[in-house]
């Protein structure tokens, strides 16, 4: 009896399985970006343009990582008790005493990134 139900369950699972979509619309391919140029503006000309754009974004992230990390440390952890023991200067003191003004160069840099 159990094998009968197991067999029915196995057959139902086989019939309900999905098929592979060989040309998905959510990833870059010639179908989505390259070949069909009816009335839709193509954003990227080819795969090399996509790779170049991705590399540019990664370089921006890598070059800004120092500022992002240090500013996150300053903005998030400097408010907690004994978390930040930096040198007192004009840029970090307002963050340490919770009197952040809009004229702060650190805040201005982060806001405009």
CSV table of C-alpha atoms in Angstrom, one decimal:
chain,number,residue,atom,x,y,z
A,1,UNK,CA,0.0,0.0,0.0
A,2,UNK,CA,2.8,2.4,0.9
A,3,UNK,CA,4.7,1.6,-2.3
A,4,UNK,CA,1.5,2.4,-4.3
A,5,UNK,CA,1.2,5.8,-2.7
A,6,UNK,CA,4.9,6.4,-3.1
A,7,UNK,CA,4.6,5.6,-6.8
A,8,UNK,CA,1.7,8.0,-7.2
A,9,UNK,CA,3.6,10.7,-5.4
A,10,UNK,CA,6.7,10.1,-7.6
A,11,UNK,CA,4.6,10.3,-10.8
A,12,UNK,CA,2.9,13.5,-9.6
A,13,UNK,CA,6.3,15.1,-8.8
A,14,UNK,CA,7.5,14.2,-12.3
A,15,UNK,CA,4.5,15.7,-13.9
A,16,UNK,CA,4.6,18.9,-11.8
A,17,UNK,CA,8.3,19.6,-12.4
A,18,UNK,CA,9.2,22.7,-14.4
A,19,UNK,CA,11.1,23.0,-17.6
A,20,UNK,CA,14.3,25.0,-18.1
A,21,UNK,CA,13.8,28.4,-19.8
A,22,UNK,CA,16.7,28.6,-22.2
A,23,UNK,CA,16.3,32.3,-22.9
A,24,UNK,CA,15.3,34.0,-19.6
A,25,UNK,CA,14.3,37.7,-19.8
A,26,UNK,CA,15.8,38.7,-16.5
A,27,UNK,CA,19.5,38.2,-17.5
A,28,UNK,CA,21.6,39.8,-20.2
A,29,UNK,CA,21.5,38.1,-23.6
A,30,UNK,CA,21.2,39.0,-27.2
A,31,UNK,CA,17.5,38.4,-27.0
A,32,UNK,CA,17.0,41.0,-24.2
A,33,UNK,CA,19.5,43.6,-25.3
A,34,UNK,CA,21.3,43.1,-28.5
A,35,UNK,CA,19.3,41.9,-31.5
A,36,UNK,CA,15.8,43.2,-31.2
A,37,UNK,CA,15.9,47.0,-31.9
A,38,UNK,CA,12.3,47.7,-32.9
A,39,UNK,CA,11.4,50.8,-31.0
A,40,UNK,CA,13.0,50.0,-27.7
A,41,UNK,CA,16.3,51.9,-26.9
A,42,UNK,CA,19.0,49.4,-26.2
A,43,UNK,CA,20.8,50.3,-22.9
A,44,UNK,CA,24.0,48.3,-23.5
A,45,UNK,CA,25.3,47.6,-27.0
A,46,UNK,CA,26.9,44.3,-26.2
A,47,UNK,CA,28.3,42.1,-23.4
A,48,UNK,CA,31.5,44.1,-23.3
A,49,UNK,CA,29.6,47.3,-22.5
A,50,UNK,CA,27.9,45.5,-19.6
A,51,UNK,CA,31.2,44.2,-18.3
A,52,UNK,CA,32.8,47.7,-18.6
A,53,UNK,CA,29.9,49.3,-16.7
A,54,UNK,CA,30.1,46.7,-14.0
A,55,UNK,CA,33.9,47.2,-13.7
A,56,UNK,CA,33.3,51.0,-13.3
A,57,UNK,CA,30.8,50.4,-10.5
A,58,UNK,CA,33.2,48.0,-8.7
A,59,UNK,CA,36.0,50.6,-9.0
A,60,UNK,CA,33.8,53.3,-7.5
A,61,UNK,CA,32.9,51.0,-4.7
A,62,UNK,CA,36.5,50.0,-4.1
A,63,UNK,CA,37.9,53.5,-4.1
A,64,UNK,CA,35.2,54.8,-1.8
A,65,UNK,CA,35.4,51.9,0.6
A,66,UNK,CA,37.8,53.7,3.0
A,67,UNK,CA,35.5,56.7,3.4
A,68,UNK,CA,32.4,54.5,3.7
A,69,UNK,CA,33.9,52.3,6.4
A,70,UNK,CA,35.4,55.1,8.5
A,71,UNK,CA,32.3,57.2,8.2
A,72,UNK,CA,30.0,54.3,9.1
A,73,UNK,CA,32.2,53.7,12.1
A,74,UNK,CA,32.0,57.4,13.0
A,75,UNK,CA,28.3,57.8,12.4
A,76,UNK,CA,27.1,54.5,13.9
A,77,UNK,CA,29.6,53.5,16.6
A,78,UNK,CA,30.8,56.9,17.9
A,79,UNK,CA,27.5,57.4,19.7
A,80,UNK,CA,27.8,54.3,21.8
A,81,UNK,CA,29.8,54.2,25.0
A,82,UNK,CA,33.6,53.7,24.7
A,83,UNK,CA,33.4,52.7,21.0
A,84,UNK,CA,35.5,55.4,19.4
A,85,UNK,CA,38.7,56.7,20.8
A,86,UNK,CA,39.8,58.9,18.0
A,87,UNK,CA,41.8,62.1,18.2
A,88,UNK,CA,39.6,65.0,19.1
A,89,UNK,CA,39.4,67.4,16.1
A,90,UNK,CA,36.9,69.6,14.5
A,91,UNK,CA,35.4,66.9,12.3
A,92,UNK,CA,34.8,64.2,14.9
A,93,UNK,CA,34.0,66.1,18.0
A,94,UNK,CA,30.4,66.9,17.0
A,95,UNK,CA,29.7,63.2,16.4
A,96,UNK,CA,31.1,62.2,19.8
A,97,UNK,CA,29.0,64.7,21.7
A,98,UNK,CA,25.8,64.2,19.5
A,99,UNK,CA,25.7,67.8,18.2
A,100,UNK,CA,26.0,67.0,14.4
A,101,UNK,CA,25.5,70.1,12.3
A,102,UNK,CA,24.8,70.3,8.6
A,103,UNK,CA,28.1,72.0,7.9
A,104,UNK,CA,30.1,69.0,8.8
A,105,UNK,CA,32.4,68.0,6.0
A,106,UNK,CA,32.1,64.3,6.8
A,107,UNK,CA,28.3,64.5,6.7
A,108,UNK,CA,28.4,66.6,3.6
A,109,UNK,CA,30.6,64.1,1.8
A,110,UNK,CA,28.4,61.1,2.7
A,111,UNK,CA,25.3,62.9,1.8
A,112,UNK,CA,26.5,63.8,-1.7
A,113,UNK,CA,28.0,60.4,-2.6
